[in-house]
Coordinates of C-alpha atoms and ligand atoms in Angstrom, one line a residue:
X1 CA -0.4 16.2 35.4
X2 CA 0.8 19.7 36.5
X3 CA 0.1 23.0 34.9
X4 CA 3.9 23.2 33.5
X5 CA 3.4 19.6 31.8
X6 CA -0.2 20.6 30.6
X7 CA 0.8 23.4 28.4
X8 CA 3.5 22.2 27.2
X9 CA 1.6 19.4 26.0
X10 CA -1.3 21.7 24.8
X11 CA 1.8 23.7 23.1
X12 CA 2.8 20.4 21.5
X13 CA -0.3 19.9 20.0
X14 CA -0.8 23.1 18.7
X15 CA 2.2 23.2 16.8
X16 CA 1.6 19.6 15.2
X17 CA -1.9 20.6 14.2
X18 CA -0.3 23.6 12.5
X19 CA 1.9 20.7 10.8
X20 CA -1.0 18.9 9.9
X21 CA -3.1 21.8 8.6
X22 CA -0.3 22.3 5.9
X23 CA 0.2 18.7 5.2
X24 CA -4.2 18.2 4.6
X25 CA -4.0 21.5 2.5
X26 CA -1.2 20.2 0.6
X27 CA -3.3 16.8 0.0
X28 CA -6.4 18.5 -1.2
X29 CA -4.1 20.3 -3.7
X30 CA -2.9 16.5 -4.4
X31 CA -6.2 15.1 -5.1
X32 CA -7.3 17.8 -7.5
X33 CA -4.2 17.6 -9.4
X34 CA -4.4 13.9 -10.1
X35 CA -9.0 14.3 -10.7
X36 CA -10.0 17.6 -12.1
X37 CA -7.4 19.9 -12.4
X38 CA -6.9 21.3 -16.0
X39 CA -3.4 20.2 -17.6
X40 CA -2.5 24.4 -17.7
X41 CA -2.3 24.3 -13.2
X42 CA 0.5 22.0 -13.2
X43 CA 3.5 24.4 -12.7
X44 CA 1.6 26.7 -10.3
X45 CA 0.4 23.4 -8.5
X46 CA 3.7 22.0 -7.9
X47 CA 5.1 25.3 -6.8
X48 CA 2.3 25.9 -4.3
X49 CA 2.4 22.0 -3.2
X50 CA 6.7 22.3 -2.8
X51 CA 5.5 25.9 -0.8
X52 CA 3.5 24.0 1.8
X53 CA 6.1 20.8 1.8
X54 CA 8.6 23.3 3.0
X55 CA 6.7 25.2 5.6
X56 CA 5.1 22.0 7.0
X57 CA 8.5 21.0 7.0
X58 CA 10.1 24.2 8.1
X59 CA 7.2 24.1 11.4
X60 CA 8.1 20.4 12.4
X61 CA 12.0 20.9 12.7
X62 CA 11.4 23.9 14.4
X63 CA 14.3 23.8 17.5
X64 CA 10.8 24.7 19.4
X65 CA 9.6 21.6 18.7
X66 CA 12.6 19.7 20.1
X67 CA 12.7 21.6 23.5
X68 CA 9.1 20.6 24.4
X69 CA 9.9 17.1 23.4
X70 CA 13.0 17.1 25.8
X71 CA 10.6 18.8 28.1
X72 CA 8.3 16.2 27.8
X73 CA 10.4 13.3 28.2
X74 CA 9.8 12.2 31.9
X75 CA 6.2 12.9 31.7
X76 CA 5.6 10.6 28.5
X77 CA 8.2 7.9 30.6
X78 CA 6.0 8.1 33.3
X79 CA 2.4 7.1 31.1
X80 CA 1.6 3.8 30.4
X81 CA 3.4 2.9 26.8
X82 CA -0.1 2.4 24.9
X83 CA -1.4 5.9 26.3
X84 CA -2.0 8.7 24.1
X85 CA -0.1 11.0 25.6
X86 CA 3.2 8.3 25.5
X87 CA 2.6 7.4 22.1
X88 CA 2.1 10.8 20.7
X89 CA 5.5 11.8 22.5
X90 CA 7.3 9.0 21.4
X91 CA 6.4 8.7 17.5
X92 CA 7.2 12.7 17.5
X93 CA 10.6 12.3 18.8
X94 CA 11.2 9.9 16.2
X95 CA 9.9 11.5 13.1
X96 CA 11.7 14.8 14.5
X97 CA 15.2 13.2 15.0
X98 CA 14.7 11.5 11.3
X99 CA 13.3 15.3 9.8
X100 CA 16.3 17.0 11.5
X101 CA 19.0 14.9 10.6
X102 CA 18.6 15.5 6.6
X103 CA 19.9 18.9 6.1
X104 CA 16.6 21.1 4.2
X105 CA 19.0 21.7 1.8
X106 CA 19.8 18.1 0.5
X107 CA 15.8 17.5 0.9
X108 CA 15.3 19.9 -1.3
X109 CA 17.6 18.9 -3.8
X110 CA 15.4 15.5 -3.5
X111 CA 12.5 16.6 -4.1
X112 CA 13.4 18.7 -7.1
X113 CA 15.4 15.7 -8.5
X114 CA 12.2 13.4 -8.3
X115 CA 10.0 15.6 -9.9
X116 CA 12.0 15.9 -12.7
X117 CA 13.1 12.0 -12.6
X118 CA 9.3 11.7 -12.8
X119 CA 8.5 13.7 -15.7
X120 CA 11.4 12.3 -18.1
X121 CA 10.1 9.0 -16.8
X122 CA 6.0 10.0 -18.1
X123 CA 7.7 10.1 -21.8
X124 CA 9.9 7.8 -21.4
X125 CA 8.0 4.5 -20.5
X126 CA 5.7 5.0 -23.3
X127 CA 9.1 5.1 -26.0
X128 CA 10.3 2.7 -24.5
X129 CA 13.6 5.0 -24.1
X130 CA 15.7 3.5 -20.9
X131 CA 18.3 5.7 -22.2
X132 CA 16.9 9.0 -21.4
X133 CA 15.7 8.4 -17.7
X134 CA 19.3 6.0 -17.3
X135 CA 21.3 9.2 -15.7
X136 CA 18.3 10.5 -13.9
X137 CA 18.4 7.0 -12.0
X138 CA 21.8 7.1 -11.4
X139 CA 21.5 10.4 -9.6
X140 CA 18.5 8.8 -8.0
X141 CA 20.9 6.1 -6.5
X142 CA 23.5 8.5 -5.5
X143 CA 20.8 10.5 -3.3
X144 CA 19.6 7.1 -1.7
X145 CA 23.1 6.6 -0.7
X146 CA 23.9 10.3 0.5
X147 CA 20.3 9.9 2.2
X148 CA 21.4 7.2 4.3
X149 CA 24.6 8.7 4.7
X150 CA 23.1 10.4 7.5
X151 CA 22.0 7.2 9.5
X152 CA 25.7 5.9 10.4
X153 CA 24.1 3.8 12.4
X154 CA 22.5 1.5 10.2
X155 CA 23.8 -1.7 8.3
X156 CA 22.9 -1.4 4.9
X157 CA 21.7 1.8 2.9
X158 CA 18.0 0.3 2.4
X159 CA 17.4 0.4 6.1
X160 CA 17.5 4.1 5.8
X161 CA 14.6 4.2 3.2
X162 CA 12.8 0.8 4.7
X163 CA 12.4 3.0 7.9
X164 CA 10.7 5.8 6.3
X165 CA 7.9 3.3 4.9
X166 CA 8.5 0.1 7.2
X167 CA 9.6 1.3 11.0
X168 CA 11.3 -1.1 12.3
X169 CA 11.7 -3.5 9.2
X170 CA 15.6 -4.0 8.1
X171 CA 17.0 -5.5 5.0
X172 CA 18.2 -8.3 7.6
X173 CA 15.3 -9.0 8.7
X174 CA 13.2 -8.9 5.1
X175 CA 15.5 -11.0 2.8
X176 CA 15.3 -14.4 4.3
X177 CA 11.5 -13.6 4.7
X178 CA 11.3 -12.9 1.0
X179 CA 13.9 -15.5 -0.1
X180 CA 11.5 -18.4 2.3
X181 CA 8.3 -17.0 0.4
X182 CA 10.1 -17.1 -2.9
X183 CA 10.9 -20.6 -2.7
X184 CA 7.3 -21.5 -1.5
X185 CA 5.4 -19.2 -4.6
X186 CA 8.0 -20.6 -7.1
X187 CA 7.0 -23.8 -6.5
X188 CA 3.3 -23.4 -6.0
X189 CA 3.5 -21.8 -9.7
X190 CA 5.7 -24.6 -10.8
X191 CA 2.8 -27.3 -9.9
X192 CA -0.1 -24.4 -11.0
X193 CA 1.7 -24.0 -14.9
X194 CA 1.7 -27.9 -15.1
X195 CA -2.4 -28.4 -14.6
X196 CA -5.0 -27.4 -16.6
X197 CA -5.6 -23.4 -17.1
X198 CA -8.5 -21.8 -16.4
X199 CA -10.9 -19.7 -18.8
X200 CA -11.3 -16.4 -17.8
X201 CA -12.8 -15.0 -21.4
X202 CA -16.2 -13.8 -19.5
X203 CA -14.3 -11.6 -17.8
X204 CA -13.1 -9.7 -21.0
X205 CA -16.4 -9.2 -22.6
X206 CA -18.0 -4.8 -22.8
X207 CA -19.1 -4.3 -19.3
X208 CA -20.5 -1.0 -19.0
X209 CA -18.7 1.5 -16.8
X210 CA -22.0 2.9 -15.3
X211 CA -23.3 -0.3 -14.1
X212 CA -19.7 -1.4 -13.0
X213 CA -19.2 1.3 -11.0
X214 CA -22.9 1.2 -8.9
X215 CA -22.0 -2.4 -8.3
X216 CA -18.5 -1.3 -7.0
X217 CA -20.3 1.3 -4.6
X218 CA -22.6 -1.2 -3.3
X219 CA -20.0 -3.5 -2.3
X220 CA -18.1 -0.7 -0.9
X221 CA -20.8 0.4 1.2
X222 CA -21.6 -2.7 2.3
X223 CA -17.8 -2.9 3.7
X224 CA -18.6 -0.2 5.7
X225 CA -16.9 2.8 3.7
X226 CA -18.3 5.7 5.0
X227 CA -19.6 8.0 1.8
X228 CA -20.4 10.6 4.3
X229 CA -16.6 11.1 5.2
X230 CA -15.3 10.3 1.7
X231 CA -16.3 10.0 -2.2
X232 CA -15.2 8.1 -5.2
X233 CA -13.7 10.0 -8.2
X234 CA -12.0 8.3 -11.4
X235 CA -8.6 9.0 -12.1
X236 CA -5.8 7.2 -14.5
X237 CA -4.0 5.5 -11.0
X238 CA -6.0 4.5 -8.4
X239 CA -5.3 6.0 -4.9
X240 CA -6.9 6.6 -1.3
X241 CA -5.9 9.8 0.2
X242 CA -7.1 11.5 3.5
X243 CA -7.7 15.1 3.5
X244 CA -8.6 14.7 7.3
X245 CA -10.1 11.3 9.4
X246 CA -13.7 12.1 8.3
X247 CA -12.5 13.1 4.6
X248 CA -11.1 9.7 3.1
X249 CA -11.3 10.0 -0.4
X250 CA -10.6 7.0 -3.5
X251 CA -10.5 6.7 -7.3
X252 CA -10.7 4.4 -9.6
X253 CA -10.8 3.3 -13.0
X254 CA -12.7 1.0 -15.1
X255 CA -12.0 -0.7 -18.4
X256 CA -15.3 -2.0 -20.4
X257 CA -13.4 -5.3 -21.4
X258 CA -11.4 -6.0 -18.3
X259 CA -13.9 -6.9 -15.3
X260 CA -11.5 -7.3 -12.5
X261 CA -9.8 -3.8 -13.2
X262 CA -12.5 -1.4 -12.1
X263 CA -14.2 -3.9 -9.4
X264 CA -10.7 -4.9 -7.7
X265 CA -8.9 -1.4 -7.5
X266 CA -12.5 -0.3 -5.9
X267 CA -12.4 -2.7 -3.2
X268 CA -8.5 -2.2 -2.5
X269 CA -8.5 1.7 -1.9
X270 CA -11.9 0.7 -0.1
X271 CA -9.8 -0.9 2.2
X272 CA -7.3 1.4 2.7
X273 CA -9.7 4.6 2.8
X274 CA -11.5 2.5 5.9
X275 CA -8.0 2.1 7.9
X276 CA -7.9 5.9 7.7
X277 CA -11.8 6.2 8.4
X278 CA -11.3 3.8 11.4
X279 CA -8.9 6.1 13.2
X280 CA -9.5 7.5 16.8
X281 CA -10.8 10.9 16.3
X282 CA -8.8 11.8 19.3
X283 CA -5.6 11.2 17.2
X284 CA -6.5 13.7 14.6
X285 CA -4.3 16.8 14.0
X286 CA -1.7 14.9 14.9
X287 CA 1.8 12.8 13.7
X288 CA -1.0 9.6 15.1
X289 CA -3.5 10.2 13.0
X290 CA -2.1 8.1 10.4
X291 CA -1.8 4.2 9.3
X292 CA 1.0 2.7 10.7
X293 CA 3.3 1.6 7.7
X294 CA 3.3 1.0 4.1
X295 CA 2.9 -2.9 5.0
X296 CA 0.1 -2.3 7.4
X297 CA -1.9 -0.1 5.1
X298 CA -1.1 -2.6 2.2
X299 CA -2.0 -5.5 4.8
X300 CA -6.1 -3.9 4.7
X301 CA -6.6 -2.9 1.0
X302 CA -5.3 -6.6 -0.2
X303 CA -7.3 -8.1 2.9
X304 CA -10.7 -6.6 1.9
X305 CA -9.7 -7.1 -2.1
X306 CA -8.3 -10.6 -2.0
X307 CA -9.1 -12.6 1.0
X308 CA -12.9 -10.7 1.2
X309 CA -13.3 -9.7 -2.5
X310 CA -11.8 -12.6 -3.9
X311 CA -13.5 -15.4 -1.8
X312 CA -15.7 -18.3 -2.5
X313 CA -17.7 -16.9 0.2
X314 CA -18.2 -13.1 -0.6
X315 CA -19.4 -14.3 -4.3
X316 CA -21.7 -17.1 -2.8
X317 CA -23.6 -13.8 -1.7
X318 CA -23.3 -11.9 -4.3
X319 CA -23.0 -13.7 -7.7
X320 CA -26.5 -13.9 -8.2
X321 CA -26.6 -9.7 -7.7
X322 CA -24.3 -9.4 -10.4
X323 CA -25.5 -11.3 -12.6
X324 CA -28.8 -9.3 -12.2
X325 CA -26.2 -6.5 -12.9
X326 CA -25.1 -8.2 -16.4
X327 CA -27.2 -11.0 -17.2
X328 CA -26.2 -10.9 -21.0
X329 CA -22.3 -11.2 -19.7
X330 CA -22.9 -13.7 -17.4
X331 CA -26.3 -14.7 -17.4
X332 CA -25.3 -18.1 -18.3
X333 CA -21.8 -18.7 -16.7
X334 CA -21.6 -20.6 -13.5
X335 CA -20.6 -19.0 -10.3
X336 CA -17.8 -21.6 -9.6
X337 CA -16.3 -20.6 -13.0
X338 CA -16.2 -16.8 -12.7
X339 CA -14.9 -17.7 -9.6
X340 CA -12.2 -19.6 -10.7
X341 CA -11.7 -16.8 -13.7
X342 CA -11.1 -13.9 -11.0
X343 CA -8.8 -16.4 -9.2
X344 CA -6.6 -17.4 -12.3
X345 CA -3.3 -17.8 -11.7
X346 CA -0.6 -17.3 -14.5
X347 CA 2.9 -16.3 -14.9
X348 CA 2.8 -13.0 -16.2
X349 CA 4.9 -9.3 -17.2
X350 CA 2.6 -6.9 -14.9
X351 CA 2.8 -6.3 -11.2
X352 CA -0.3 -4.5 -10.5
X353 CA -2.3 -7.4 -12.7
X354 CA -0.8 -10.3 -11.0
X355 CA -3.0 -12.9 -9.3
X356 CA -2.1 -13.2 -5.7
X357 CA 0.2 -16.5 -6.6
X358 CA 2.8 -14.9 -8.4
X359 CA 2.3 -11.1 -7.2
X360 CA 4.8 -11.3 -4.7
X361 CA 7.7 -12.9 -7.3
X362 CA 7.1 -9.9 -9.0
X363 CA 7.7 -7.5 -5.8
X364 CA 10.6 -9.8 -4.8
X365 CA 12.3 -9.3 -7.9
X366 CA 12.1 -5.3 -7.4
X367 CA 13.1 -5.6 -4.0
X368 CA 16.1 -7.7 -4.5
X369 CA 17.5 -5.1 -8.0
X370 CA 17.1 -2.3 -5.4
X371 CA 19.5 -4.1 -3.1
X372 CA 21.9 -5.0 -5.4
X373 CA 22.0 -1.2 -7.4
X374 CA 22.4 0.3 -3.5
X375 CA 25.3 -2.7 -3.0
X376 CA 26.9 -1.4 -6.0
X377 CA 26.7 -5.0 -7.7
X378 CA 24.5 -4.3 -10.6
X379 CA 25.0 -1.0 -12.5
X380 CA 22.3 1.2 -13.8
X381 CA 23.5 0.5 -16.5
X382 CA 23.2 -3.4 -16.4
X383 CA 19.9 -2.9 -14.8
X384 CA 17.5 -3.5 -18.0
X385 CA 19.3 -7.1 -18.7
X386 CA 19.9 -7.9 -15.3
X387 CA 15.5 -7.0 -14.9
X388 CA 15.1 -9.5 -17.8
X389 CA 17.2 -12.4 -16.7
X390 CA 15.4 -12.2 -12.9
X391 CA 12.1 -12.4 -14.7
X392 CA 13.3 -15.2 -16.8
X393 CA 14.7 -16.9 -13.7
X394 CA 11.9 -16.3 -11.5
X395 CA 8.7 -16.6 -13.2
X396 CA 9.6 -17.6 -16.5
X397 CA 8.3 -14.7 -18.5
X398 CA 10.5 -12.0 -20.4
X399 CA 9.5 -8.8 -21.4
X400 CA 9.4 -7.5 -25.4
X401 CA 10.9 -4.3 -24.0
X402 CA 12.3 -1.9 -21.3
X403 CA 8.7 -0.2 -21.1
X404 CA 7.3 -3.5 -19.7
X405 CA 10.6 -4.6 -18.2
X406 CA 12.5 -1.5 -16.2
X407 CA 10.4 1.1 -16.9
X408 CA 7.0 -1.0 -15.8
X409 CA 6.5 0.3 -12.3
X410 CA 6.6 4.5 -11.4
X411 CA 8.9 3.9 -8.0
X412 CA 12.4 4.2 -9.0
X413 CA 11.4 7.4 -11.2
X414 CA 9.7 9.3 -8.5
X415 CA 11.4 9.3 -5.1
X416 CA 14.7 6.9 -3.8
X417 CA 15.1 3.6 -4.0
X418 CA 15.1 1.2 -1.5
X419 CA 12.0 1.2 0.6
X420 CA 9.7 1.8 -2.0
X421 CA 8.5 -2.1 -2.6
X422 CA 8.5 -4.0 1.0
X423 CA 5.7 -3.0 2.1
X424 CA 3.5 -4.9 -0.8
X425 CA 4.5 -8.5 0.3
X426 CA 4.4 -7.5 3.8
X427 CA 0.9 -5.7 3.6
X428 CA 0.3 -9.4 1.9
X429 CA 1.6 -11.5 4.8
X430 CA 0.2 -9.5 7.2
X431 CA -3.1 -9.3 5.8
X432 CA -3.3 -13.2 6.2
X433 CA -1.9 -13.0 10.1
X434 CA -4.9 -10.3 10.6
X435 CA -7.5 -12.6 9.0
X436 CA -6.3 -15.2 10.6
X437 CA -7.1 -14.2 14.3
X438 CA -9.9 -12.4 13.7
X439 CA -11.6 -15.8 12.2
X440 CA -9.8 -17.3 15.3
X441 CA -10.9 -15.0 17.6
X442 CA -14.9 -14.5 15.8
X443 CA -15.0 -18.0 14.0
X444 CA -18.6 -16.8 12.6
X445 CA -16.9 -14.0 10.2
X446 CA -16.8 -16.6 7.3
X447 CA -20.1 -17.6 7.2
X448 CA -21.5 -13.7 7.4
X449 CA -18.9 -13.2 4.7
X450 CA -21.7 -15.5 2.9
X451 CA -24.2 -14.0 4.1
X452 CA -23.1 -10.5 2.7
X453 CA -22.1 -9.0 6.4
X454 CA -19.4 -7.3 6.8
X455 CA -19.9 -5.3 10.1
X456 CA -18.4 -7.5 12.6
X457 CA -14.6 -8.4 10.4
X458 CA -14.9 -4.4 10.1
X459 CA -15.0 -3.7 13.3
X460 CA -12.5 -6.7 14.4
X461 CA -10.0 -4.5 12.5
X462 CA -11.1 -1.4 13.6
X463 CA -10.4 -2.4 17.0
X464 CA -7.2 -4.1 16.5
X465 CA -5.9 -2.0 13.9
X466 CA -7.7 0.8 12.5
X467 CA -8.1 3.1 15.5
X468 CA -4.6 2.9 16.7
X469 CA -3.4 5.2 14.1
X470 CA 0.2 5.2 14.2
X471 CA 0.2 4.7 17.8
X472 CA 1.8 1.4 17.9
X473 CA 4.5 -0.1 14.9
X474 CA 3.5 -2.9 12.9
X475 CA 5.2 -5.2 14.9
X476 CA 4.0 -3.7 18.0
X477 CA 0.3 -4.4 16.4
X478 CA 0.8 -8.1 14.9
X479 CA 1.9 -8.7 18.7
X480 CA -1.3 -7.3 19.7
X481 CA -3.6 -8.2 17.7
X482 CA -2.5 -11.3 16.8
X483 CA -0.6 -13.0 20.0
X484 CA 2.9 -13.4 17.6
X485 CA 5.5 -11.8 15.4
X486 CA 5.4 -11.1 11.9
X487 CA 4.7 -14.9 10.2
X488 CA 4.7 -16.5 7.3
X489 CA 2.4 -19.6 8.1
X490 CA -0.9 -18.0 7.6
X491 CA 0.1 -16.5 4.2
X492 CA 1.1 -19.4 2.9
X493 CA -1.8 -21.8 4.6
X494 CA -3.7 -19.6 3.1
X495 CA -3.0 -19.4 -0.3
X496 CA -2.1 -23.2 -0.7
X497 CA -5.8 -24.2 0.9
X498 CA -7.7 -21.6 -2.1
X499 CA -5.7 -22.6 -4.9
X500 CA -5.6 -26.1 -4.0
X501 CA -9.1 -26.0 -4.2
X502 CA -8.8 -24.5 -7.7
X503 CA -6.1 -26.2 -9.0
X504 CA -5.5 -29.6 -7.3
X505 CA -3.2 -30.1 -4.3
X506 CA -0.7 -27.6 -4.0
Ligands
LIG601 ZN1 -2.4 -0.4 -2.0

């Protein structure tokens, strides 16, 4: 490397760890706003948050910036693809040309927009008032268009917003993904509704929140989520955020007389807060230090809540420990049938309380009304019936209201639309391609599952996944990591094996 290349590389850096500084202040400010912070800060917090949004912004699409990535060019050409130096030059071009191709202005005028979008939203779910939000969306939908006005280059509107989330995911790709996973859950509910249902009334008896939570910790740790680079708060949504690779914080929330609330949403942020964990410390400060995508982070909180959390094997282990946790709750209930109660399957109104049968109906539906609003064929307007017939025609269920209907999931009401739902049923078919060749590759994992281990699945992910960062796109990783493209198979192998075990051949 010469002396000209080496500071322009060290200039490089220095200018995206400026960017990054802003961006971790600006996520402290986040987390405090959404755990402690009294209701009186919010106006100074969001100007101060919107201040450092700008400048971050303001640094990165700094002409600067461009000239040592033109610069840079030959050099990074010359580097192996899967070196540092490549991948940190190549993921910076791209986010650059995508931050400098949106005028500040008409970001601006997006951000403002969903703030406010969000706020009428807060009141209006709880009156059930579609009404007062209904021109809010339909600006919403005009800035998703104008937004990927500014991509010519792409085939349909989504692909502008499916990039931001998803690189390298396009609508084209996605829908006859979704539409073959569709067919395959619609049909494994169909059989499901027709067989016996399962009891899950243990699960709804008072659990205390203390001893929930301890148990939740304990699992955690066990998992490998490093408390000395990250802490557990309660807060009404659950989240992970990273303040910085060793500062990966969660929160959660626990209900006395729902069990699977506070002990599932630990174990998913878990397993998102240890992708971030996981990342090569000689990424950080910079546009790598980061998870991949939306699908891939997803792909690691449902892997270590589901297909960990939710297994035969991981409560072989530790069953008996919580039982010693609530012996009058479950003292006398078999392990096979809390099992099967934490595994109940049932066509329901919620998203985020789906079992992991019918989950993905309920994203699919989202995905698809997105399409159509961006296509232009289903108004805003039309958009609370047309929510109710999709939900009628695809899992049978149809809500009292707009509040559990339209109004159910935050998305739509607080950024664009289009990219905002993908990435859950990827995250979940990924997830399964990830398990599956790391049991391939280390066919032991299982059986330590069982045995209450969790070190060596950890650090199969952290190897394959976790410390890449953003170095390499999801697809560039499922290649990797797994031998293959994006699949379906182990998804749906997998899901048909454990709840044909439950329920009878699937
Ligand atoms: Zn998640």
């Amino acid at each position: 490397m010469s002396n000209k290349i080496r500071s322009e590389m060290d200039e490089l850096r220095r200018r995206l760890q400026i960017v990054n500084d802003l961006n971790g202040a600006g996520a402290v400010l986040y987390w405090d706003q959404a755990t402690y912070m009294p209701s009186g800060g919010t106006a100074a917090r969001g100007r101060r948050m919107a201040t450092l949004t700008r400048l971050a912004h303001e640094r990165f699409t700094d002409p600067g910036v461009g000239k040592l990535l033109d610069a840079l060019q030959p050099y990074a050409e010359s580097l192996p693809a899967d070196s540092d130096d490549a991948a940190l030059w190549r993921v910076t071009r791209r986010q650059y040309d995508r931050a400098t191709r949106v005028p500040a202005d008409f970001m601006a005028e997006i951000t403002a927009h969903a703030s406010e979008s969000y706020d009428v939203w807060t009141h209006a779910r709880p009156a059930n008032d579609f009404a007062a939000v209904r021109p809010f969306l339909e600006k919403t939908v005009a800035l998703s268009r104008g937004y990927a006005d500014f991509f010519p280059e792409i085939d349909h509107p989504a692909d502008a917003h499916i990039a931001e989330a998803d690189y390298g995911m396009t609508v084209a790709q996605i829908r006859p993904l979704f539409a073959e996973l569709q067919d395959a859950l619609t049909a494994m509910t169909d059989v499901i509704s027709r067989r016996e249902p399962v009891d899950d009334a243990m699960l709804r008896q008072a659990y205390p929140i203390d001893a929930q939570q301890a148990f939740g910790e304990k699992v955690i740790r066990a998992y490998g989520y490093d408390f000395k680079r990250g802490r557990q708060d309660l807060s009404p949504h659950p989240f992970s955020i990273a303040l910085a690779i060793d500062d990966v914080r969660i929160t959660t929330r626990f209900k006395e007389r729902d069990f699977n609330e506070g002990l599932f949403s630990t174990l998913h942020e878990s397993g998102h807060a240890m992708y971030e964990q996981g990342i090569d410390p000689a990424l950080a400060g910079t546009p790598l230090a980061d998870g991949t995508s939306a699908g891939v982070h997803e792909s690691q909180s449902r892997l270590w809540e589901n297909m960990v959390g939710r297994s035969r094997g991981f409560w072989r282990y530790y069953y008996p420990r919580l039982q010693a946790a609530f012996p009058d709750q479950l003292g006398r209930v078999e392990e096979e049938a809390f099992y099967r109660a934490i595994n109940k399957v049932m066509r329901s109104l919620i998203r985020t309380d789906a079992d992991e049968v019918t989950y993905n109906l309920h994203v699919i539906i989202r995905f698809g009304l997105a399409m159509d609003v961006l296509e232009g064929t289903v108004s805003v307007a039309d958009l609370p019936a047309v929510w109710h017939a999709r939900y009628e025609e695809a899992l049978g269920v149809r809500a009292p209201d707009d509040r559990d209907g339209v109004l159910q999931d935050v998305h739509w009401y607080g950024g664009l639309m289009g990219g905002s739902f993908q990435g859950y049923t990827l995250g979940n078919i990924m997830g399964a391609q990830f398990f599956a060749a790391a049991v391939a590759q280390q066919p032991a994992i299982p059986e330590e599952i069982a045995r209450g281990e969790f070190g060596p699945l950890h650090e199969w992910l952290r190897a394959n996944i976790y410390r890449h960062g953003s170095k390499f796109t999801a697809d560039e990783l499922l290649e990797r990591a797994t031998g293959g493209p994006l699949q379906l198979g182990p998804y749906l192998e997998y899901l048909r094996k454990k709840f044909g075990e439950i329920y009878g051949e699937l």
